[in-house]
Coordinates of C-alpha atoms in Angstrom, one line a residue:
X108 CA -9.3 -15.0 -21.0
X109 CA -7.2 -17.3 -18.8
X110 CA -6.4 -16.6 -15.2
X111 CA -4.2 -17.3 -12.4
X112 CA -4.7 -17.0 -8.8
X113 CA -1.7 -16.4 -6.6
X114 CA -2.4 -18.1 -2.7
X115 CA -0.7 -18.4 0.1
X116 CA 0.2 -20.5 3.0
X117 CA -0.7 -17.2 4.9
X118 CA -0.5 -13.8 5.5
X119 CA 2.3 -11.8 4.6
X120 CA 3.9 -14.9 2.7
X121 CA 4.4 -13.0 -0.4
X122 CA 1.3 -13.0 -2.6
X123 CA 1.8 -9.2 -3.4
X124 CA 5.0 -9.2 -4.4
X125 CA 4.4 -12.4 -6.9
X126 CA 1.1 -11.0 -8.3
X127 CA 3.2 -7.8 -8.8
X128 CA 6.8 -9.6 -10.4
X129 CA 3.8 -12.2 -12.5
X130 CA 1.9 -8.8 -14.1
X131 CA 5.2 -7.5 -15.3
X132 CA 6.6 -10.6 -16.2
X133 CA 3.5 -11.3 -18.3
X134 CA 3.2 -8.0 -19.7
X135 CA 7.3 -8.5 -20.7
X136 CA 5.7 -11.5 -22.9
X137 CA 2.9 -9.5 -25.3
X138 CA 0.3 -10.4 -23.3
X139 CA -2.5 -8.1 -22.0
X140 CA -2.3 -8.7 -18.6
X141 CA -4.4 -6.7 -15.8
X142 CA -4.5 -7.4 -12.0
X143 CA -7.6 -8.3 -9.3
X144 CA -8.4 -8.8 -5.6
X145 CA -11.8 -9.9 -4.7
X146 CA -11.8 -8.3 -1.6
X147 CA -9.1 -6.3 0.0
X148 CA -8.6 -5.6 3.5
X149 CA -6.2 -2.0 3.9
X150 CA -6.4 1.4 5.0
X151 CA -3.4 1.7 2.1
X152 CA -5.7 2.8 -0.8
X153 CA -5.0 4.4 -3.9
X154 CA -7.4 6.9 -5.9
X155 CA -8.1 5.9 -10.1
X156 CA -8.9 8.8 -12.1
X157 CA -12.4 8.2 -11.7
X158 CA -12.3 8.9 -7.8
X159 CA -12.9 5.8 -6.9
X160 CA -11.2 4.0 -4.4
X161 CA -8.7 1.2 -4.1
X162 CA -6.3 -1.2 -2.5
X163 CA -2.3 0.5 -3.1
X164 CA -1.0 -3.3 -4.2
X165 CA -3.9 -3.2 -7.0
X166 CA -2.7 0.2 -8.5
X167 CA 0.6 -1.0 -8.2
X168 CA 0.1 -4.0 -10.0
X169 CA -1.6 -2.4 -12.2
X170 CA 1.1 -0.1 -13.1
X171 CA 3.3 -3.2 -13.8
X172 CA 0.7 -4.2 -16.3
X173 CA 1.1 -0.9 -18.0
X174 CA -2.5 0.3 -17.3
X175 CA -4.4 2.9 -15.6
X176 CA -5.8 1.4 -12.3
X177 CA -9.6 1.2 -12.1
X178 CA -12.0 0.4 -9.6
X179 CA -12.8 -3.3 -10.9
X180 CA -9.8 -4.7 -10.4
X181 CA -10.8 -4.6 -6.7
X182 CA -14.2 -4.3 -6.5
X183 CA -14.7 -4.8 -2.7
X184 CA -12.6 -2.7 -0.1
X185 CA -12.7 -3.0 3.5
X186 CA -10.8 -0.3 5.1
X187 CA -10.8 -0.9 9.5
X188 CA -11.8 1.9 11.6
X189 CA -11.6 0.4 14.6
X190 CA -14.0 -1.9 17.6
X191 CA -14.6 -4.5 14.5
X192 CA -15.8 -2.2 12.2
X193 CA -14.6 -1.2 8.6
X194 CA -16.0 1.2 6.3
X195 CA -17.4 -0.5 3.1
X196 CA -15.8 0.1 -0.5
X197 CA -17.5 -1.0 -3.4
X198 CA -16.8 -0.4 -6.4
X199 CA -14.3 2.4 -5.5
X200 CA -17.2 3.9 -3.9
X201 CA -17.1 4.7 -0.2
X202 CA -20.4 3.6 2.0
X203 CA -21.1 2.8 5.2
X204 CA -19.0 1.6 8.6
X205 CA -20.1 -2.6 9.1
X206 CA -19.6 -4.7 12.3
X207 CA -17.0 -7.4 11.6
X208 CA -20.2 -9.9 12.5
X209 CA -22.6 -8.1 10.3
X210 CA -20.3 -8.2 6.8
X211 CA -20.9 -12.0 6.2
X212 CA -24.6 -11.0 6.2
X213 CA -23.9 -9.2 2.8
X214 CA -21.9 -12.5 1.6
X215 CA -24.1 -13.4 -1.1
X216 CA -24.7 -9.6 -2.5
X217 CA -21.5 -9.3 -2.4
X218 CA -19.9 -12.1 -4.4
X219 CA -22.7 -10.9 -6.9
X220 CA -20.6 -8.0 -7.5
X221 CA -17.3 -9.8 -7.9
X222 CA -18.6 -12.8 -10.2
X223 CA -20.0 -9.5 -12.2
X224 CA -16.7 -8.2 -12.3
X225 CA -15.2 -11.1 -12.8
X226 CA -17.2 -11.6 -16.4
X227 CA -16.4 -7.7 -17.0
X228 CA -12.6 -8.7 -17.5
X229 CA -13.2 -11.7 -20.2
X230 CA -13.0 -9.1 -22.8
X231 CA -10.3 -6.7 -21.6
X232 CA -7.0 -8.8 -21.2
X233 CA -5.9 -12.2 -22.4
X234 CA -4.9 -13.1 -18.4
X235 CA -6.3 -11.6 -15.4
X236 CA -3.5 -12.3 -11.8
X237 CA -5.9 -12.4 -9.0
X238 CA -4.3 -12.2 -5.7
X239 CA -5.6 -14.1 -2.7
X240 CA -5.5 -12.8 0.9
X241 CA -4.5 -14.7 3.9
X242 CA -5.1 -18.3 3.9
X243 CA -7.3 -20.3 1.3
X244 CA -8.0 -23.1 3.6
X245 CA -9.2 -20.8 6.9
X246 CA -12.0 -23.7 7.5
X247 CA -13.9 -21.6 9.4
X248 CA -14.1 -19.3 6.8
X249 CA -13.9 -21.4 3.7
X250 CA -17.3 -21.5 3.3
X251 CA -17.9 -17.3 3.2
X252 CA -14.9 -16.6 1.2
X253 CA -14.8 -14.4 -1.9
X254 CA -11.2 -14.0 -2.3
X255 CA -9.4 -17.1 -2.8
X256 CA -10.8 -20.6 -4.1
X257 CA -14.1 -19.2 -5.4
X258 CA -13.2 -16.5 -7.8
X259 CA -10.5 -18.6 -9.8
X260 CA -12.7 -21.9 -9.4
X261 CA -15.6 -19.8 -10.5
X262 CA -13.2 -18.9 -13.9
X263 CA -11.8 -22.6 -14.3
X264 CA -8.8 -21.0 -14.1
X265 CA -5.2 -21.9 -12.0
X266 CA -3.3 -21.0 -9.0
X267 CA 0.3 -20.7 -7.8
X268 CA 0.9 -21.2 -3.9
X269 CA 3.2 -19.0 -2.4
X270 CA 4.7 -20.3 0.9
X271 CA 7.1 -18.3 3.3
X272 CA 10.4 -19.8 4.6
X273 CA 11.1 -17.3 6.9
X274 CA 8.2 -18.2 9.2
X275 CA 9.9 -21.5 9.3
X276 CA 7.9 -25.1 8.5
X277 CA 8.0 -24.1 5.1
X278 CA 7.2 -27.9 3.7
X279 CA 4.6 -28.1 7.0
X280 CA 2.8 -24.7 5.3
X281 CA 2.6 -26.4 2.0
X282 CA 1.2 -29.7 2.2
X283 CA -0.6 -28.3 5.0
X284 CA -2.0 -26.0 2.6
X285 CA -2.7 -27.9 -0.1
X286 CA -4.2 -31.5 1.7
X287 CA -7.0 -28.9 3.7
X288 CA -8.2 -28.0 0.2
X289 CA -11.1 -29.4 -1.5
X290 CA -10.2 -32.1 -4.5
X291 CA -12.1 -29.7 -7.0
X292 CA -9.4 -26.8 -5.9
X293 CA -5.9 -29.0 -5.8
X294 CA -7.1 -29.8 -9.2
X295 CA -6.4 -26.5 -10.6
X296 CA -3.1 -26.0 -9.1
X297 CA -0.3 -25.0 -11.4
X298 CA 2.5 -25.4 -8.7
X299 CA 4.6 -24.2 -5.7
X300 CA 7.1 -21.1 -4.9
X301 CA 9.2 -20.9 -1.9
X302 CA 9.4 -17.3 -0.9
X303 CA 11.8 -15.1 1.0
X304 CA 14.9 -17.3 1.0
X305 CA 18.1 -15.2 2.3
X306 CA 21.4 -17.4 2.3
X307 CA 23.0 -19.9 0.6
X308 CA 20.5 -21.4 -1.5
X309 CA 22.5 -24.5 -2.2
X310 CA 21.3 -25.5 1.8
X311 CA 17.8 -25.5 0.1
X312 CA 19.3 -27.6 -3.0
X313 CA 17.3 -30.9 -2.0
X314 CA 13.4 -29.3 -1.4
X315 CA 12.2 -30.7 -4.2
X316 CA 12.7 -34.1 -3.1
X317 CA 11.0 -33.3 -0.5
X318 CA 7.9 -31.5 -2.2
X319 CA 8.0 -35.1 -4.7
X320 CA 7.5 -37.1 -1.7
X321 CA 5.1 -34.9 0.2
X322 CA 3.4 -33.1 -2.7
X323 CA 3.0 -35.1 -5.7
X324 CA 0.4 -33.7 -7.7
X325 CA 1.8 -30.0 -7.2
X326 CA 5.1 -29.5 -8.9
X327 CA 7.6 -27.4 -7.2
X328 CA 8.5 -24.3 -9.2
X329 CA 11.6 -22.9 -7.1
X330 CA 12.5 -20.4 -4.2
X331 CA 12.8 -17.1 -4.6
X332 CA 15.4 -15.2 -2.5
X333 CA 14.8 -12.4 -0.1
X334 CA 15.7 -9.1 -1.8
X335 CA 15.0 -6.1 0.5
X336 CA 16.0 -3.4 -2.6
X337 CA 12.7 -5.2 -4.7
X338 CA 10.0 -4.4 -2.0
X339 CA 7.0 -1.9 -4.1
X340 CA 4.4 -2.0 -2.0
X341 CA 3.3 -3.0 1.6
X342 CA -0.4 -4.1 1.6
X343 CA -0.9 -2.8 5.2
X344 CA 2.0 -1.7 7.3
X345 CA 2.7 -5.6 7.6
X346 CA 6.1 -5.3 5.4
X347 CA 8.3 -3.2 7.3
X348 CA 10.9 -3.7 5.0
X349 CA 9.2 -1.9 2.2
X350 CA 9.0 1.3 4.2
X351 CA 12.3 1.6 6.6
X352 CA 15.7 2.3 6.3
X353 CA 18.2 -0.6 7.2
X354 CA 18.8 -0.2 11.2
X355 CA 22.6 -0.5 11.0
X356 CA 22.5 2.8 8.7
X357 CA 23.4 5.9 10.7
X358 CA 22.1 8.9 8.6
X359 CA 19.9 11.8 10.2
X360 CA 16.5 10.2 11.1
X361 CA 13.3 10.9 9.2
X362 CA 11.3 9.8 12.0
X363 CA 7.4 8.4 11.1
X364 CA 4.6 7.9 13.6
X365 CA 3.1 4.7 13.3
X366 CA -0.5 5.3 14.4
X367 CA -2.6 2.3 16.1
X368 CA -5.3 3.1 13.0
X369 CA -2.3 4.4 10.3
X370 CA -3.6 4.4 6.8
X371 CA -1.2 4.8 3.7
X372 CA 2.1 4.2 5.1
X373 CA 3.2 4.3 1.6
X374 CA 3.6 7.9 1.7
X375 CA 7.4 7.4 3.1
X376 CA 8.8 4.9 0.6
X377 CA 10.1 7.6 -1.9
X378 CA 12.2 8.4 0.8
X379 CA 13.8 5.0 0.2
X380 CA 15.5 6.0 -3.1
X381 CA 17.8 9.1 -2.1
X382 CA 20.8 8.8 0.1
X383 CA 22.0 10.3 3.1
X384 CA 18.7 10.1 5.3
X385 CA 17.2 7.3 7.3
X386 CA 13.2 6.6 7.5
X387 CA 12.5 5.1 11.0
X388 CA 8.8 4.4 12.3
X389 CA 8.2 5.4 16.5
X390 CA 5.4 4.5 19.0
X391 CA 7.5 5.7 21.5
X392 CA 8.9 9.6 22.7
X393 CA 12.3 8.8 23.2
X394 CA 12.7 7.3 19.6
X395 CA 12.0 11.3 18.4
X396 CA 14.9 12.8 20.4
X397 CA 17.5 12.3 17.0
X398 CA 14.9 12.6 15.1
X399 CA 15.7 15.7 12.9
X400 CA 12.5 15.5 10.8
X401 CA 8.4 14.4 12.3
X402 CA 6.0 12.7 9.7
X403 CA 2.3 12.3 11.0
X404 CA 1.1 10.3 8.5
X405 CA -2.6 9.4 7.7
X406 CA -4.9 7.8 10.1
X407 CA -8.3 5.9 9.4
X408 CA -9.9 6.8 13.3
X409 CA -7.8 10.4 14.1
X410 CA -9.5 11.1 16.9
X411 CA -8.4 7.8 18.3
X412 CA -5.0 8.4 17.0
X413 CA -5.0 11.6 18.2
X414 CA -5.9 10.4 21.9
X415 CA -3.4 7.7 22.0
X416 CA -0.7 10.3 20.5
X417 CA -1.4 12.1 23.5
X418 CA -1.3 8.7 26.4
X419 CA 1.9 7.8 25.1
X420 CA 3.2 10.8 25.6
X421 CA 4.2 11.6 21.7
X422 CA 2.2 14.6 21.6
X423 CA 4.4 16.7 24.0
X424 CA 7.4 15.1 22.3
X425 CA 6.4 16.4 19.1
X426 CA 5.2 19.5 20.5
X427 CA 8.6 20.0 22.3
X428 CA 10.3 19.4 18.9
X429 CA 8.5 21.6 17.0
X430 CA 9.2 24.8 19.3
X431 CA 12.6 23.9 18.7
X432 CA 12.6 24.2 15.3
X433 CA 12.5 20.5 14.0
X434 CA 10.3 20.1 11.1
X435 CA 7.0 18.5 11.7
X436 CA 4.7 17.4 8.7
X437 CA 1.2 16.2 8.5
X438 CA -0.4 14.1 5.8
X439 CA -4.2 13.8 5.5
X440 CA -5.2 12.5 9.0
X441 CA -1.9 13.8 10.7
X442 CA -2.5 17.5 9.2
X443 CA -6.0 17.5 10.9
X444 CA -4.0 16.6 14.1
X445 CA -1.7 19.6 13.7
X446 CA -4.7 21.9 14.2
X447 CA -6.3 23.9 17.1
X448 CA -9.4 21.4 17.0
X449 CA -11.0 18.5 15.3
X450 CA -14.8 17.4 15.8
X451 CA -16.8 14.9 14.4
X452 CA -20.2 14.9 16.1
X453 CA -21.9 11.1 14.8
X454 CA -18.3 9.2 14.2
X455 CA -18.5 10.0 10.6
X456 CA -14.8 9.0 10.1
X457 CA -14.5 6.4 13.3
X458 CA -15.0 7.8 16.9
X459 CA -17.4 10.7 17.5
X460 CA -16.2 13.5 19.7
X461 CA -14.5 16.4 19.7
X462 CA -11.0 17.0 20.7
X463 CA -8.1 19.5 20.9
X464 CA -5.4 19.4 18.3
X465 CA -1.6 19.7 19.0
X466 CA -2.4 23.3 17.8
X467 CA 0.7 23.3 15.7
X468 CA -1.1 25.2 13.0
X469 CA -3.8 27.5 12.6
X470 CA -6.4 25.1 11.3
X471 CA -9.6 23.3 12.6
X472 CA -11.2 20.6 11.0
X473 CA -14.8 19.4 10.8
X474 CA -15.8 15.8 9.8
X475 CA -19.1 15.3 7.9
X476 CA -20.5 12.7 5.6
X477 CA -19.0 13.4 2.4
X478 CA -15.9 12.2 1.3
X479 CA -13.4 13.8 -0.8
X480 CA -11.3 11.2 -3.7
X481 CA -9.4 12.7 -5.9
X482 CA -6.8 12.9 -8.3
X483 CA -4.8 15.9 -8.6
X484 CA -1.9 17.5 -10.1
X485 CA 0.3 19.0 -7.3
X486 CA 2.3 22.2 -7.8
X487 CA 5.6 22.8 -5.5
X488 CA 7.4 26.2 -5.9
X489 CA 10.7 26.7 -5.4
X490 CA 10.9 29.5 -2.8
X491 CA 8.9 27.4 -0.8
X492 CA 11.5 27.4 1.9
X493 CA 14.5 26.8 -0.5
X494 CA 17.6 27.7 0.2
X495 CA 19.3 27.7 -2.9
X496 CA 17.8 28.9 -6.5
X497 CA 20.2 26.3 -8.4
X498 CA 19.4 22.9 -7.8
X499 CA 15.5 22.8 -6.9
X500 CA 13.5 23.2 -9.6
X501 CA 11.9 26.7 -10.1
X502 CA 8.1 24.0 -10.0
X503 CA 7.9 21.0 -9.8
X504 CA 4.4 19.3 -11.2
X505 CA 3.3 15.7 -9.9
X506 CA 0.2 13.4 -9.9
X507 CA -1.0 12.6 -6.5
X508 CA -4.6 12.4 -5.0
X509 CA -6.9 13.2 -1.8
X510 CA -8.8 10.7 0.1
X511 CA -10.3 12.0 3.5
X512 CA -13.2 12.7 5.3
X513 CA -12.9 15.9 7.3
X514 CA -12.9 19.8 5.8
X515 CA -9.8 21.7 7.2
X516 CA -10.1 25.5 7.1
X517 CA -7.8 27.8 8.3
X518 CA -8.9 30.3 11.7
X519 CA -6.3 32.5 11.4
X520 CA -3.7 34.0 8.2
X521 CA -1.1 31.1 7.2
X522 CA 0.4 30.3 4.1
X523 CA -0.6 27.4 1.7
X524 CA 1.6 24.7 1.4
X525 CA 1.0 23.8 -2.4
X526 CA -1.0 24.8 -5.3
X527 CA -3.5 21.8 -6.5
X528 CA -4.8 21.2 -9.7
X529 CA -7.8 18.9 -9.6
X530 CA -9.1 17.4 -13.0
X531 CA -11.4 19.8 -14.6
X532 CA -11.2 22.7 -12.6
X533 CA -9.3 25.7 -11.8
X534 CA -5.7 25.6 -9.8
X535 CA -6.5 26.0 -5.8
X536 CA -3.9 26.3 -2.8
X537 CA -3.7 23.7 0.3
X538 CA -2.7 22.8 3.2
X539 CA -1.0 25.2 5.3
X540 CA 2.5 25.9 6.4
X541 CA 3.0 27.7 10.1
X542 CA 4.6 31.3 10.1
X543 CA 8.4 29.9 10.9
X544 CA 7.7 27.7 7.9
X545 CA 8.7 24.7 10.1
X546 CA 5.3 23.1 10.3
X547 CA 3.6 21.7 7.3
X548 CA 0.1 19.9 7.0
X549 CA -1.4 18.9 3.7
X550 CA -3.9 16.6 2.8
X551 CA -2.2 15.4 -0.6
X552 CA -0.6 11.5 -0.8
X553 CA 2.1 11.5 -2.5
X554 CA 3.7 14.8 -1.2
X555 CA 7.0 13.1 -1.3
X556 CA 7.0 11.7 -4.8
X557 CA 8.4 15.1 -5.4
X558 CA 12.1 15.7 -5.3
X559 CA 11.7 19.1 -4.5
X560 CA 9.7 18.5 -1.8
X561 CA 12.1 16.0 0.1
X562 CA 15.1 18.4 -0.6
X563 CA 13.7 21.7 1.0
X564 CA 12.1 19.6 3.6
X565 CA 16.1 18.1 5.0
X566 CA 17.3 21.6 4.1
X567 CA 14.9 23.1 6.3
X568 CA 15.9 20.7 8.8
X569 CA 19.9 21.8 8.1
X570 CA 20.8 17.8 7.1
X571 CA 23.4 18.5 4.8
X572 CA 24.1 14.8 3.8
X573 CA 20.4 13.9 1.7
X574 CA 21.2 13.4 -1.5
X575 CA 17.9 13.2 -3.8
X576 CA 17.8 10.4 -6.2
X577 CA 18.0 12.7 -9.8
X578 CA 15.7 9.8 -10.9
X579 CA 12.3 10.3 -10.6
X580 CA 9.7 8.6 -8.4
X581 CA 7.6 6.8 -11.6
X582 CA 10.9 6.1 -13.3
X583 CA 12.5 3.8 -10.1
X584 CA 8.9 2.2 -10.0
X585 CA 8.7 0.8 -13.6
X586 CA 12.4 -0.1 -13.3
X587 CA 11.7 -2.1 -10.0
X588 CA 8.8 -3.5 -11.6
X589 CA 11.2 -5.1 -14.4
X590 CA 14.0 -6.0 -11.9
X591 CA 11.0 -8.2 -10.1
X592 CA 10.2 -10.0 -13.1
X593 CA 13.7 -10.8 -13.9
X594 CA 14.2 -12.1 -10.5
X595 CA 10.8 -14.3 -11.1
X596 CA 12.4 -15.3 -14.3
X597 CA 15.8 -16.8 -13.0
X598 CA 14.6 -18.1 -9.9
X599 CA 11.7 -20.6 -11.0
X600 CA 11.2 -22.7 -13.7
X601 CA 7.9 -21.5 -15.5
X602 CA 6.8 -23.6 -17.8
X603 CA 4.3 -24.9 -16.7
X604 CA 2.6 -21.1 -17.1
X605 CA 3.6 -20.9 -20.3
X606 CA 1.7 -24.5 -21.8
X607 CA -1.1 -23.1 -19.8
X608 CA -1.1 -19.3 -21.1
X609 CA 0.3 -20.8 -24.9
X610 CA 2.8 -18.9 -24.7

């Protein structure tokens, strides 16, 4: 097995996006190609078939290798809850909350479990794409890393560095980078990308030079340009671009609360391939008064979400909004907030206490130690608030999964708002939909995969310009994921991967 590590200068510069465009690009090539992360740091996880748990920029890379995503190809999740403290995935299994100060204690145990996985892979794909986080040369952290210079100098493997020119001091970033590292490390370095170019690049024509002069031992592959249409995943809310429309675009707003603790943001993104609708995120009441649709999205501390929801404000907004008729949704942690109460006695899933919901539906919700993963398949009918019997599909049938820690149940009659079928056992309804049909709370990521489910949703909310992409969710993704690799393919020169794959 070879392997290649893709670094960066620092956070945000690009590393998921490359890993991603590499996978597909090897993949293109007959290779058997299969992603890793050491250790990821998001509350935007994605649940394998298995139920276990992991980061969303895994499974996506993992679909641009062709496979199923599994829990070893990021074997240690961090997932914040808030006051320096994240709950502890390993494995894809969920265990307990751990003080930022306290993790390193569990250093050595833990890179135990990643070298493990690490000699798991040899015999399941010729090259394994690890993905760094951050910076590889934090010096203060160097020594405790398990992400970046250990797992591919533990394989004898190579890295690409991936440095951001929109953050400006782009040749600064990379000799930076690369002189702070240890001779051992720059000696497995296969070369340099410039990422996130937009304009002419003939102003850029002359970096090599440059990189010669400054760099000499780390050839300079190329720049890739800024394209805001090839954006699959955003690691943790970080890449706005990956989950808003442009601003200049004037179409009825879809409007997305963006919690302090907001977990899979992901959730809006198929919005992103229809027309005639725009996806803004708010922190702020007076960005909801054009908003024509609400999304409370999921949230990794609710009842801290849920208080600061109501300081700002935003509470009464949406309240205000939903007694006059504008559609409010909640996923996961924002359906528990749509209830008439939520309590969580020890601060099982962040902050104990035990508060009052916006009491937008007839729910309550209890926390307790247990946590539900799953996969399920996810059943929408068609007279679920349609308007028209001739272009929504009579049911439509989707994957998508659970991942929360709370039980909602319902305190008084209300409709479900979709029939679940979970792998091995019988069909069930959730979530619930108020008695106007307005409100709608679910637990299920990936509600708006379906385009079913985003068409009754802006027909409910009487916007007469959406225009749902006929295309299907999983199709566009597998499309974007070649599109990437054809962008990697014209814009660096990549031979040096391909004497050190053989290829």
């Amino acid at each position: 097995m070879k392997s290649i590590a893709v670094l960066g200068t620092s956070s945000n510069a690009g590393k998921s996006w490359v890993t991603t465009a590499l996978c597909a690009w090897l993949r293109r090539r007959g290779l058997r190609v299969a992603p890793f992360k050491a250790q990821n740091m998001s509350n935007n996880s994605f649940v394998t078939l298995e139920g276990g748990e992991i980061g969303r920029a895994q499974a996506a890379q993992a679909e641009a290798c062709g496979l199923r995503p599994v829990a070893e190809m990021n074997p240690i999740l961090l997932k914040p809850s808030g006051n320096s403290r994240s709950q502890l995935v390993l494995l894809g299994q969920a265990g307990e909350h751990i003080a930022a100060a306290d993790y390193y204690q569990h250093i050595d145990r833990l890179w135990e479990v990643v070298a493990q996985t690490l000699a798991d892979w040899r015999d399941r794909c010729d090259v394994l794409v690890l993905e760094g986080a951050g910076s590889p040369v934090e010096l203060n952290l160097m020594h405790r890393d398990l992400v970046n210079l250990r797992p591919i100098e533990h394989l004898q493997g190579r890295w690409l560095l991936v440095g951001d020119i929109e953050r400006g001091g782009i040749f600064a970033q990379a000799v930076g980078t690369y002189q702070l590292m240890p001779r051992s490390a720059q000696a497995l370095g296969l070369g340099l990308v410039v990422n996130k170019f937009r304009g002419d690049l003939r102003l850029f024509a002359d970096a090599d030079l440059y990189f010669q002069q400054h760099l000499p031992h780390l050839p300079y592959l190329g720049t890739l340009p800024y394209a805001a249409e090839l954006q699959p995943e955003s690691e943790d809310s970080l890449c706005r671009s990956a989950e808003e429309t442009p601003m200049e675009c004037d179409h009825p707003v879809i409007a997305w609360v963006r919690f302090p603790f907001l977990s899979n943001s992901q959730d809006s993104q198929p919005w992103s391939i229809d027309q005639g609708v725009a996806v803004r995120w708010v922190t702020r009441p007076a960005e909801l008064a054009t908003a024509r649709v609400i999304v409370l999205p999921g949230s990794k501390n609710t009842l801290r979400d849920l208080a600061w929801l109501q300081e700002t404000g935003l509470a009464a907004a949406i309240q205000r909004a939903a007694a006059q008729g504008v559609p409010v949704v909640g996923i996961c942690g924002g359906y528990q907030m749509l209830g008439r109460s939520l309590v969580d006695r020890t601060g099982i899933a962040g902050a104990a206490g035990e508060m009052a919901g916006l009491g937008l539906l007839p729910v309550e919700t209890d926390y307790f130690p247990q946590k539900t993963v799953r996969q399920v398949t996810a059943h929408w009918p068609s007279q679920a608030g349609a308007t028209s019997q001739h272009d929504i599909p009579q049911l439509d049938r989707w994957q998508a999964y659970e991942i929360h820690m709370g039980q909602t149940r319902p305190i008084a009659p209300c409709d479900p708002l979709l029939t679940l079928e979970p792998i091995g056992q019988p069909p069930e309804p959730e979530g619930a939909r108020s008695a106007q049909g307005c409100v709608w709370g679910t637990y299920v990521h990936g509600l708006f995969e379906s385009a079913a489910v985003r068409q009754t949703l802006t027909r409910l909310a009487g916007i007469t310009t959406h225009r749902p992409n006929p295309q299907s969710w999983q199709q566009h993704r597998q499309q974007l994921y070649d599109r990437m690799a054809d962008l990697l393919e014209t814009s660096l020169t990549l031979d040096r991967l391909c004497d050190y794959l053989e290829v």
